[in-house]
Coordinates of C-alpha atoms in Angstrom, one line a residue:
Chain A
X336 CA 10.2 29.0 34.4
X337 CA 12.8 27.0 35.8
X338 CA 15.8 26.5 32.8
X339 CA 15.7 22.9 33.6
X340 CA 12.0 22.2 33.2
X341 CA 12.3 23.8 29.4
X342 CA 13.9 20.7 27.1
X343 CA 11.7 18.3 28.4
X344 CA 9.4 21.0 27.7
X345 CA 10.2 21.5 24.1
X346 CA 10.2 17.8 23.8
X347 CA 6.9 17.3 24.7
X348 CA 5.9 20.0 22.3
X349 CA 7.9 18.6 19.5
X350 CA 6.4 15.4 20.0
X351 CA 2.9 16.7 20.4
X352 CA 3.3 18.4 17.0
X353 CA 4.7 15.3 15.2
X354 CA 1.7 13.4 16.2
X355 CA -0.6 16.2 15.1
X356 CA 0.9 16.0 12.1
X357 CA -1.1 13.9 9.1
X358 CA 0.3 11.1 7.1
X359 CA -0.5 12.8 4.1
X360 CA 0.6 10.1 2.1
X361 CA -1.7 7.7 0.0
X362 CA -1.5 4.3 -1.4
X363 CA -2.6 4.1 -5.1
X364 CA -4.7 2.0 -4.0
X365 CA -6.9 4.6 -2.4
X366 CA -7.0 6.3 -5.0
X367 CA -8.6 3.9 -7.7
X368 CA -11.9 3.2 -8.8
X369 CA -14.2 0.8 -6.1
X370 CA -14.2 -1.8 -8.9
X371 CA -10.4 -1.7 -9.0
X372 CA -9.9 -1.5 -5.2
X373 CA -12.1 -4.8 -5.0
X374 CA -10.5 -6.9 -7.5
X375 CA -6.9 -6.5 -5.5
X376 CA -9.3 -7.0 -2.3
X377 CA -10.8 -10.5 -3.3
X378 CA -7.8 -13.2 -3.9
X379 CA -11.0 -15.1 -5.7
X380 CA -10.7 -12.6 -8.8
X381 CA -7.7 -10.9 -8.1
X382 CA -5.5 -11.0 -11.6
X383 CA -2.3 -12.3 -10.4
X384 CA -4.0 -15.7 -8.9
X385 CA -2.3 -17.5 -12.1
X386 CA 1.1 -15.9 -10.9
X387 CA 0.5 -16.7 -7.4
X388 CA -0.5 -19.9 -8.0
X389 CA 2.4 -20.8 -10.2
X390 CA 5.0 -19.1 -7.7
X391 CA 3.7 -22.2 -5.2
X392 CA 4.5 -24.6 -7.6
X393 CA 7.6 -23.0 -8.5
X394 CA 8.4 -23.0 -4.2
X395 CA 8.1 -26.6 -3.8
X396 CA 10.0 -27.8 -7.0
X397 CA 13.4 -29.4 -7.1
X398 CA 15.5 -31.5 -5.0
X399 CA 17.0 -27.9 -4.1
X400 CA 13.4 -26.1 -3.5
X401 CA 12.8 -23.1 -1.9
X402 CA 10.5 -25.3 0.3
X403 CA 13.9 -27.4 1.2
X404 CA 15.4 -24.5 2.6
X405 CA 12.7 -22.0 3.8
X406 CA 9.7 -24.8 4.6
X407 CA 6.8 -22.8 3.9
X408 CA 6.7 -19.6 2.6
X409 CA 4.4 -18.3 5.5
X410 CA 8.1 -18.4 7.2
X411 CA 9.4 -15.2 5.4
X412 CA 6.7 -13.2 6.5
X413 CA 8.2 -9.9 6.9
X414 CA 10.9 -10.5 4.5
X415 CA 9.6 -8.3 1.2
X416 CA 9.2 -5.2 4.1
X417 CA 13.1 -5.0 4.5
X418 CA 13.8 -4.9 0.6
X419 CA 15.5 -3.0 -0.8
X420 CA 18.6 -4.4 1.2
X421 CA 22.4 -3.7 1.3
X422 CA 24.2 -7.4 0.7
X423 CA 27.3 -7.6 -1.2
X424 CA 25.7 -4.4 -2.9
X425 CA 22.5 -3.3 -3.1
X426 CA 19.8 -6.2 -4.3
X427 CA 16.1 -5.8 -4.4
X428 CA 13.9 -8.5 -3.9
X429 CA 13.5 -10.0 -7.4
X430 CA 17.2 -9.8 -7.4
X431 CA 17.5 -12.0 -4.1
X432 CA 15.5 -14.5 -5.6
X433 CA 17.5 -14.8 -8.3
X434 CA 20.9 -14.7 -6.5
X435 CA 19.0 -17.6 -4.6
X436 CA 18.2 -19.5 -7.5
X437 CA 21.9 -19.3 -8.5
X438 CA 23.7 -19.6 -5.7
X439 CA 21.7 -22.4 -3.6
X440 CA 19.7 -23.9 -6.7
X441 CA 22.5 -23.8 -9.0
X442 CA 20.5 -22.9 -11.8
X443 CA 20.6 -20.1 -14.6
X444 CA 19.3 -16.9 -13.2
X445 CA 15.8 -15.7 -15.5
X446 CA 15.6 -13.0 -17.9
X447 CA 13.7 -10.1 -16.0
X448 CA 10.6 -9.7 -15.8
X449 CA 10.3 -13.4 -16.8
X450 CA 7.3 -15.5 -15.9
X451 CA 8.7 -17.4 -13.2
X452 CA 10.5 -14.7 -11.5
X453 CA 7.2 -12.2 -11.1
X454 CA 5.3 -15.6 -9.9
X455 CA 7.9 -16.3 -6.8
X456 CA 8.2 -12.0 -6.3
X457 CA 4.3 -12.6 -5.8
X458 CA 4.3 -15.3 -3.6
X459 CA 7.3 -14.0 -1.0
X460 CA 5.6 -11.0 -1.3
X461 CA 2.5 -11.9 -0.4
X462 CA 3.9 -12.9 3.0
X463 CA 4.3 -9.5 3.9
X464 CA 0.9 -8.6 3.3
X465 CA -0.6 -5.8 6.0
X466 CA 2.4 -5.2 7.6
X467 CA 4.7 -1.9 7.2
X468 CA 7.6 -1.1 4.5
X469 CA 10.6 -0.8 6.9
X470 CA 13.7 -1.2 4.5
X471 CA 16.8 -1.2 6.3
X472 CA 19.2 1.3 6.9
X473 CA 22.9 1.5 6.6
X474 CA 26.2 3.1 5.2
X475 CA 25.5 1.9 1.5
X476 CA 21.9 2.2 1.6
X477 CA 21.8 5.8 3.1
X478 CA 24.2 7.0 0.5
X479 CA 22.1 4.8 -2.2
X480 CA 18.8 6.8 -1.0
X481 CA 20.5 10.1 -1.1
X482 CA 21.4 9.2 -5.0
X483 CA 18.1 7.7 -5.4
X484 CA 16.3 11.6 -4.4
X485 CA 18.9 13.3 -6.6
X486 CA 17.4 11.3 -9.6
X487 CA 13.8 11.9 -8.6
X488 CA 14.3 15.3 -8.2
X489 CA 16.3 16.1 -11.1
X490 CA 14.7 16.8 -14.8
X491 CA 15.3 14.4 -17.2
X492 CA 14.3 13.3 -20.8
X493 CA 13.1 15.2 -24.0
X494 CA 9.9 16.3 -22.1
X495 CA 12.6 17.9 -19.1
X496 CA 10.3 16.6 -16.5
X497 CA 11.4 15.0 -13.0
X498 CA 9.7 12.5 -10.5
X499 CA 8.8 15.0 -8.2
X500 CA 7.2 17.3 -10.8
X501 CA 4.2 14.2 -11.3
X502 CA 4.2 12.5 -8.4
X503 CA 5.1 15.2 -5.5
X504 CA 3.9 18.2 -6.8
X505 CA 1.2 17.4 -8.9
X506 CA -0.1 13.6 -7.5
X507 CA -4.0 13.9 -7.0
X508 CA -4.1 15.9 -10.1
X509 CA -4.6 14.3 -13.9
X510 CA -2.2 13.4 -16.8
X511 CA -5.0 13.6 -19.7
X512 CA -7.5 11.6 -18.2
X513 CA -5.4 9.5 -15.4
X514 CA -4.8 10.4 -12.0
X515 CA -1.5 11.3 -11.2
X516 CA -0.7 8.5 -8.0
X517 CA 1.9 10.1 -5.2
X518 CA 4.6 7.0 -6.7
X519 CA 3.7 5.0 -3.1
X520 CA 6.1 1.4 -3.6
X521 CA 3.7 -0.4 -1.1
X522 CA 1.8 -3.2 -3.8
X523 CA 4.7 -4.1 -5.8
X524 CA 4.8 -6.4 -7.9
X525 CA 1.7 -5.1 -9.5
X526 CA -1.0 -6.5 -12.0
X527 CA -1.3 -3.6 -14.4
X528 CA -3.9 -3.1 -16.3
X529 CA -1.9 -1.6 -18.9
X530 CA 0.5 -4.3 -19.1
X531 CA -2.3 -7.0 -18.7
X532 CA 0.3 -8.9 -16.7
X533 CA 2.1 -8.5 -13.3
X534 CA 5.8 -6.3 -13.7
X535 CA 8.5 -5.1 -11.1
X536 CA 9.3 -1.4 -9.7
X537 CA 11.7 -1.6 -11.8
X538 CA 9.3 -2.4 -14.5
X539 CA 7.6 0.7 -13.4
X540 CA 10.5 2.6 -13.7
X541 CA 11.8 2.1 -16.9
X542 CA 8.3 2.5 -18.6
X543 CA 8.4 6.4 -16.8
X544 CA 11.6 6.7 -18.4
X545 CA 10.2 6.0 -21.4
X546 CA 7.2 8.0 -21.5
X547 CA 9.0 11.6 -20.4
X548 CA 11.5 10.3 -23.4
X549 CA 14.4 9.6 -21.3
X550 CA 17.2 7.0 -21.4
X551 CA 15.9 4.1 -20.2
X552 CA 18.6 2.5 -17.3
X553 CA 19.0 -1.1 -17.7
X554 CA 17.5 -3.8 -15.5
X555 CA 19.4 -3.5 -11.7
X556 CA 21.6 -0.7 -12.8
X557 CA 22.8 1.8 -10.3
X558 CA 20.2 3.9 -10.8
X559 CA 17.5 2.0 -10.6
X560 CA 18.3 0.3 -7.6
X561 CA 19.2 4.0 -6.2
X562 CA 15.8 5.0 -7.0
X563 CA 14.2 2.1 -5.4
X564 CA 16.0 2.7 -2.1
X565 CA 14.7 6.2 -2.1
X566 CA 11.1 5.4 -3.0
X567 CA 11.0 2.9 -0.1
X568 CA 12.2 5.1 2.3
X569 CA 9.7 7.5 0.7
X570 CA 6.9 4.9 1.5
X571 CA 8.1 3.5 4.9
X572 CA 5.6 2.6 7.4
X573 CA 3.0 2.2 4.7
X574 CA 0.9 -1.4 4.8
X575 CA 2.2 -3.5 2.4
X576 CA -0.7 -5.0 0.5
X577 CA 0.9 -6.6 -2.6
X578 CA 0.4 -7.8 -5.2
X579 CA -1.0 -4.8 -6.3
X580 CA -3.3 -3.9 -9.1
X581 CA -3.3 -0.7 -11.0
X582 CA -4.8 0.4 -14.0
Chain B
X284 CA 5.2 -24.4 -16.0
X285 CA 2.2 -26.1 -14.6
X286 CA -0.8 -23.7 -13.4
X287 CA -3.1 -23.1 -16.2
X288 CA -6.2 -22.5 -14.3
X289 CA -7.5 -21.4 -11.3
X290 CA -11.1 -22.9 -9.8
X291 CA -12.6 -21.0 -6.7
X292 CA -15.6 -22.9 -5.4
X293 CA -17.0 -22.7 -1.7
X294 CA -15.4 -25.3 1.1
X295 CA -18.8 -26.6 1.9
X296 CA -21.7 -26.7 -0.3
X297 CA -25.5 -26.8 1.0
X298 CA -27.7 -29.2 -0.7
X299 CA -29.8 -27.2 -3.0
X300 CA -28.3 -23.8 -2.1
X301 CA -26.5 -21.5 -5.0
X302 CA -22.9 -21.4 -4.9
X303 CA -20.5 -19.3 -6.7
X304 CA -18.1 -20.9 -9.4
X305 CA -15.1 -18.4 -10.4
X306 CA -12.7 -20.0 -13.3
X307 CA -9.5 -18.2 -14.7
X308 CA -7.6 -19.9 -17.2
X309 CA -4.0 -18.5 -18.7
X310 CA -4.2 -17.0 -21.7
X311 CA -3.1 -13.8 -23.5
X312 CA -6.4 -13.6 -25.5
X313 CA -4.4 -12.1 -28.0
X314 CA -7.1 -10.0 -30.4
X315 CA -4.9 -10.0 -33.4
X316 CA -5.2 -6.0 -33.4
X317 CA -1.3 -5.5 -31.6
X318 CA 2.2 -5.7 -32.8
X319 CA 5.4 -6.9 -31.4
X320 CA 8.0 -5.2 -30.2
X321 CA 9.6 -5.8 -34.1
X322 CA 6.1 -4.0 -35.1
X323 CA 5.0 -7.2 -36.9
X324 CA 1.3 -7.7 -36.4
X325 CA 0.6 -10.8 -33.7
X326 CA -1.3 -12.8 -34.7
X327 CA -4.8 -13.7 -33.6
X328 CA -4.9 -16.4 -30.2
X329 CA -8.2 -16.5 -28.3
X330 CA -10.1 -19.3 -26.1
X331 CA -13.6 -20.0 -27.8
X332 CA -15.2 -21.7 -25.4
X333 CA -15.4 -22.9 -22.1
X334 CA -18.0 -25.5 -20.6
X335 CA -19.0 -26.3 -17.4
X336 CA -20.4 -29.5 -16.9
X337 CA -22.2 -31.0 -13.7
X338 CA -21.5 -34.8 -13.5
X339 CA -21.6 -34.8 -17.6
X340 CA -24.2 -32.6 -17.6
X341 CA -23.7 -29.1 -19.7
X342 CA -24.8 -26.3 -17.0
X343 CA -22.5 -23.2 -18.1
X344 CA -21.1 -22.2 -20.9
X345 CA -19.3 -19.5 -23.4
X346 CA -18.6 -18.4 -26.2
X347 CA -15.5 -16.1 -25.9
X348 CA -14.3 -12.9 -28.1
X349 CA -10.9 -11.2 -28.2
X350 CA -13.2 -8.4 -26.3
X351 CA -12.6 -10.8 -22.7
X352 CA -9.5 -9.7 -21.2
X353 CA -6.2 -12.0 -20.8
X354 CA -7.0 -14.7 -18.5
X355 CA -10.3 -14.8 -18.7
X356 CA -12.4 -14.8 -15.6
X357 CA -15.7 -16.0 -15.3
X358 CA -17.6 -16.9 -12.3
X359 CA -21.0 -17.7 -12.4
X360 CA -23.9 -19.3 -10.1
X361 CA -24.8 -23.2 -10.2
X362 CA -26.6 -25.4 -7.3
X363 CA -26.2 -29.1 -6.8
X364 CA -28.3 -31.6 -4.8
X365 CA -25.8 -33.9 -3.7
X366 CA -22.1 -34.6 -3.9
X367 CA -20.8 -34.2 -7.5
X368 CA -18.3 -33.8 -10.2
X369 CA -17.5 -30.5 -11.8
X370 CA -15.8 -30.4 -15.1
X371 CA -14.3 -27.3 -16.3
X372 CA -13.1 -27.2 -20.2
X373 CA -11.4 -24.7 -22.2
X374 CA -11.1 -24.7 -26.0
X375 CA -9.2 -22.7 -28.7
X376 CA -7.5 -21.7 -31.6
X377 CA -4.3 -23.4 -32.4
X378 CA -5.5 -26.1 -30.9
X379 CA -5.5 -24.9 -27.0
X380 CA -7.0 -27.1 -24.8
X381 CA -7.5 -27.1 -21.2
X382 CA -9.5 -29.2 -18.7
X383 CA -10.2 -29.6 -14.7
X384 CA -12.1 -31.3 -12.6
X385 CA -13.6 -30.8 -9.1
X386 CA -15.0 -32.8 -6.3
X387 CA -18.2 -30.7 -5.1
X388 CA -18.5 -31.6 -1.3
X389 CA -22.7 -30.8 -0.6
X390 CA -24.3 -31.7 2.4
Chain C
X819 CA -15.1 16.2 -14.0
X820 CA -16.9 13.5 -15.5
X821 CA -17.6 15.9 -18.8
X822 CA -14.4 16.9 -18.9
X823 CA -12.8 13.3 -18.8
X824 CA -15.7 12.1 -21.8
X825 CA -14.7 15.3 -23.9
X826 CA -10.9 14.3 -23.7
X827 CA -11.8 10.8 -24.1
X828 CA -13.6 10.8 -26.9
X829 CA -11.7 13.6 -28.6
X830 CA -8.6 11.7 -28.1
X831 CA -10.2 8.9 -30.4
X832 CA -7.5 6.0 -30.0
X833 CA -6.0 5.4 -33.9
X834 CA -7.2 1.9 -34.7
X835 CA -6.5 1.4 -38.3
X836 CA -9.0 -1.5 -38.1
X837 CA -13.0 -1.0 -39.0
X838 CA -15.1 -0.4 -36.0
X839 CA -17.9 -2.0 -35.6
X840 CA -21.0 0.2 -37.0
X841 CA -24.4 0.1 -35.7
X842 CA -25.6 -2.5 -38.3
X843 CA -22.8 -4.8 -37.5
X844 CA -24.0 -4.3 -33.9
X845 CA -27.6 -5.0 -34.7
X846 CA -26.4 -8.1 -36.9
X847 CA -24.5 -9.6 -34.2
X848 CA -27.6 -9.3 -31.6
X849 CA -29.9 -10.8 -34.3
X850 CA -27.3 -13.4 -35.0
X851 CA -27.4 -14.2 -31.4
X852 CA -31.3 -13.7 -30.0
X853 CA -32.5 -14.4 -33.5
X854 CA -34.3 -11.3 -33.7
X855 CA -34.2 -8.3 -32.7
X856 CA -34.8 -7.4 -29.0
X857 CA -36.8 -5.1 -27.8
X858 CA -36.1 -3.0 -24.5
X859 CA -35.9 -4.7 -21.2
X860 CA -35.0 -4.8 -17.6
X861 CA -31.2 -6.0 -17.4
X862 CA -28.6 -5.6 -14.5
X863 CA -25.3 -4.0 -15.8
X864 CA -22.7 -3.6 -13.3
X865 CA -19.8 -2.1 -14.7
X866 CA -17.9 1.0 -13.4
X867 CA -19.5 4.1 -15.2
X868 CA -15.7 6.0 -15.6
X869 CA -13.2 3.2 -16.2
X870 CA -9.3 3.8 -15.2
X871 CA -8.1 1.3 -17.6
X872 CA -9.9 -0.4 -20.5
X873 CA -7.8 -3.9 -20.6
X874 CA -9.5 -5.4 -17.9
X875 CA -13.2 -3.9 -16.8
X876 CA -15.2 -6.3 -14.6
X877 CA -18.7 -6.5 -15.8
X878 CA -21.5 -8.4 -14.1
X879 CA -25.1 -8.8 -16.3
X880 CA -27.9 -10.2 -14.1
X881 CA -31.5 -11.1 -15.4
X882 CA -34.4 -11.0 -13.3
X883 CA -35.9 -14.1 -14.2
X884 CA -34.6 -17.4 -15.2
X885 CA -33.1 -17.5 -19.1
X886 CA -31.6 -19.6 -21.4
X887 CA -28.7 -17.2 -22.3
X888 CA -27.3 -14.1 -21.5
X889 CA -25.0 -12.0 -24.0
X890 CA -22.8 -9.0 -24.1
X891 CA -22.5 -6.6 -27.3
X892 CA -20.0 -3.3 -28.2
X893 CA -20.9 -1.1 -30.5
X894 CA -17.6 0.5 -30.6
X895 CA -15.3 -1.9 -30.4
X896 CA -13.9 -3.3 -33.5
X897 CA -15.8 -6.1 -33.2
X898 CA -19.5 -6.1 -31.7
X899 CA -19.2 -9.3 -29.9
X900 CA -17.7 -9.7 -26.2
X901 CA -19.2 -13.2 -24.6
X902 CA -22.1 -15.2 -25.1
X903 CA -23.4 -17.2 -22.1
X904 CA -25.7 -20.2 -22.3
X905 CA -27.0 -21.6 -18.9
X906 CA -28.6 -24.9 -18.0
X907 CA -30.9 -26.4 -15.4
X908 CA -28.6 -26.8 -12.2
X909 CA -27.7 -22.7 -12.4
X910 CA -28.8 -21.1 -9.6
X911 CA -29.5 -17.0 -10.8
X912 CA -30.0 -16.1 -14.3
X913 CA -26.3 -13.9 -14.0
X914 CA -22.6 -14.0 -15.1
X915 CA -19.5 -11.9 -14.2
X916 CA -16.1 -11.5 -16.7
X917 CA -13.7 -8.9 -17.1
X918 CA -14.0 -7.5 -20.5
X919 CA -11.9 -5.2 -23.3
X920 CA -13.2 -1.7 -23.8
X921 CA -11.5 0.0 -26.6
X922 CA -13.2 3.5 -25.7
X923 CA -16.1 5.2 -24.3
X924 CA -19.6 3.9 -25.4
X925 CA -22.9 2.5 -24.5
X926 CA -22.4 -1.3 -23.9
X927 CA -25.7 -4.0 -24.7
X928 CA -26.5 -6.6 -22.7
X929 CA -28.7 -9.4 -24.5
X930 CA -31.0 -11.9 -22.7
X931 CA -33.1 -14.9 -24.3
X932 CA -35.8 -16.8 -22.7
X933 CA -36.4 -20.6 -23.0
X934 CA -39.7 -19.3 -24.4
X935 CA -38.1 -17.3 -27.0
X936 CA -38.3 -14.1 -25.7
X937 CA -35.4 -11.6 -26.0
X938 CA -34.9 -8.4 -24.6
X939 CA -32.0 -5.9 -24.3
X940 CA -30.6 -3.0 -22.2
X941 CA -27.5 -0.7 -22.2
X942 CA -25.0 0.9 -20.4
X943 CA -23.3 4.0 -21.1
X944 CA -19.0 3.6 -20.1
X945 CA -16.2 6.3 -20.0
X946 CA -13.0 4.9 -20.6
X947 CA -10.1 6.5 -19.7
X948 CA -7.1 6.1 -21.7
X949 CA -3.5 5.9 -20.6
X950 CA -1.4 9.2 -20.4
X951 CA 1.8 7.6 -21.0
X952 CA 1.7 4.6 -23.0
X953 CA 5.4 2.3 -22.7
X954 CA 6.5 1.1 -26.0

């Protein structure tokens, strides 16, 4: 064979095998229950309606709304996708919101996980609905993801147990009588079940930490911004379909 | 913090036809059986009773337990000849109270 | 699978310090409701049969022909009583749908009463699944 035919050869068979290859990854949502799977389906009887329809209040009021600004929030469609994000450090999207509410609003920044907070992450998230995680890339980030795989690969806690150990190695599996989900970031903010309200990743996170008796990081510390930069990388390209519900 | 309900009910309503009605309402429904993060008991909170009433008229209701989940949802089938008014009320302890109305557009 | 998850389940009985409600608390609550006691019937139950998550379970009870009230019973809970539904001439189909509590696996009753009187009953057998790791 002619030596210059070959690269564009092994190209083509690169290529070939990349596309052969299976997204073997799965939102949590396929793996719940029908009756689960339908109440995030149906905005009618989906859980976080109260929180949605709060966060459109909350959007239109004030002389300094986010309406005043952004008009609609239809307009930051595609915004959630490209969280987390590197800006003056690395900020998440609950964290924008509130850096918004500061900054622009000039008013107090909520407690996390507060009320308000989860209803406006709901709404801008929302926007975003059916189209693909693509956070963004950069100096800070990529060094931020490569910290955020070091924690999820590295055993922590009195139960000496690591992300990947669940959620890699053993996702389709069952924890008593759950299913072990692959950790997929796609839905967030979430109603869960468990909670009986809507929560953060970061909500997520910390109650992990807690269950393989670890020390819990506090709210948009290093780590737990490092780990949400990883797991969005980690779920890039999935549909975005929040808010989620899980059980 | 305004939204304390939530009312689905179809666009357009056909004289005589069954629609469905879906209300939420925010409320912890707290059952009295969980403690705080202190570990002091919390105390007992729960909606009773919700009505549904067709121009006045009683047509739906509930009695509620601390075995309906937080925000209770309940959706449920009515029919109505001609344009109306829906009333939507929500009663309980501590003295939680809650009402909306609707415009029924039938044709 | 199903087995496996109902031995775990009900072997991992959930520690509630309260009372459970026993069969005659149950059969009092239904009486106290119907005003006697029922006797077997046709009901629609729709409820997932292996729940992930017992906070919120969607449940939708249908009658086959028009009634006067429509109620919901558990007889493991710690209280037998979940919603009791009361319709009146402008509903459409003798049916409701809510999202209920479960506190464990057990066989949920469904309650219907007739403008005649009549009164009739069905049940439902649920798995509930409880969390692996609960947060504090």
């Amino acid at each position: 064979m002619k030596a210059w035919l070959l690269l564009p050869l092994l190209l083509l068979l690169a290529l070939a095998a990349q596309a052969a290859e299976p997204d073997a990854r799965r939102s949590g949502r396929d793996t719940m229950s029908g009756a689960l799977r339908t109440l995030q389906a149906d905005d009618a009887q989906h859980p976080a309606q109260l929180a949605l329809a709060l966060g459109q209040e909350l959007w239109a009021q004030g002389a300094k709304s986010c309406a005043s600004c952004h008009g609609e929030p239809a307009t930051l469609r595609g915004a959630a996708a490209r969280y987390p994000a590197s800006d003056q450090g690395l900020i998440d999207l609950p964290g924008r919101i509130q850096r918004c509410r500061v900054r622009h609003q000039q008013q107090p920044a909520w407690a996390p996980e507060s009320e308000p907070l989860l209803a406006l992450s709901a709404l801008v998230a929302q926007q975003s609905r059916g189209l693909p995680l693509a956070p963004p890339r950069g100096a800070e980030l990529d060094a931020a993801a490569a910290r955020g795989q070091r924690l999820y690969t590295t055993r922590i806690g009195a139960l000496n147990l690591s992300c990947a150990q669940c959620h890699d190695e053993r996702a389709g599996l069952r924890l008593g009588g759950s299913l072990i989900p692959q950790a997929q970031v796609d839905d967030y903010p979430v109603y869960r079940l468990e909670w009986q309200s809507l929560g953060s990743l970061q909500r997520r996170l910390r109650g992990c930490l807690s269950g393989v008796r670890a020390k819990v990081w506090d709210w948009d510390s290093a780590e737990l911004l490092a780990l949400e930069v990883y797991l969005a990388r980690r779920s890039t390209g999935m549909a975005m379909q929040p808010p989620g519900v899980r059980p | 913090m305004a939204t304390r309900a939530v009312i689905t009910l179809p666009v357009a309503i056909k004289a005589g036809e069954p629609f469905e009605v879906r209300a939420t309402v925010a409320h912890a429904m707290e059952t009295g059986y969980r403690s705080g993060d202190d570990g002091a008991r919390l105390a007992r909170d729960l909606v009773r009773r919700f009505e549904c009433r067709l121009d006045g008229e009683l047509v739906f209701a509930a009695d509620l337990f601390a075995a309906i989940s937080a925000n209770p949802y309940l959706s449920f089938w009515l029919r109505a000849n001609k344009p109306a008014e829906l009333s939507f009320s929500w009663r309980g302890d501590n003295g939680f109270s809650h009402d909306e109305t609707r415009r029924l557009n039938v044709a | 699978m199903k087995r496996r998850e109902f031995v775990l389940a009900a072997a991992a009985l959930a520690a509630l310090p309260e009372a459970r409600a026993t069969d005659d608390a149950l059969r009092a609550a239904i009486r106290a409701w119907a005003g006697r006691d029922p006797e077997a019937g046709a009901l629609k139950i729709e409820i997932a049969e292996l729940v992930e998550n017992g906070n919120a379970v969607p449940v939708r009870i249908a009658a086959s022909e028009p009634v006067s009230g429509l109620a919901l019973f558990t007889p493991l809970n710690p209280e037998p009583e979940v919603v009791h539904a009361s319709f009146g001439a402008a509903v459409a189909r003798p049916e409701f749908s809510t999202r209920m509590r479960l506190a464990r696996s057990q066989r949920i009753v469904a309650v219907a009463r007739a403008a005649d009187g009549r009164c009739w009953q069905a049940g439902m057998d649920v798995i509930v699944t409880l969390a692996a790791c609960v947060e504090p």
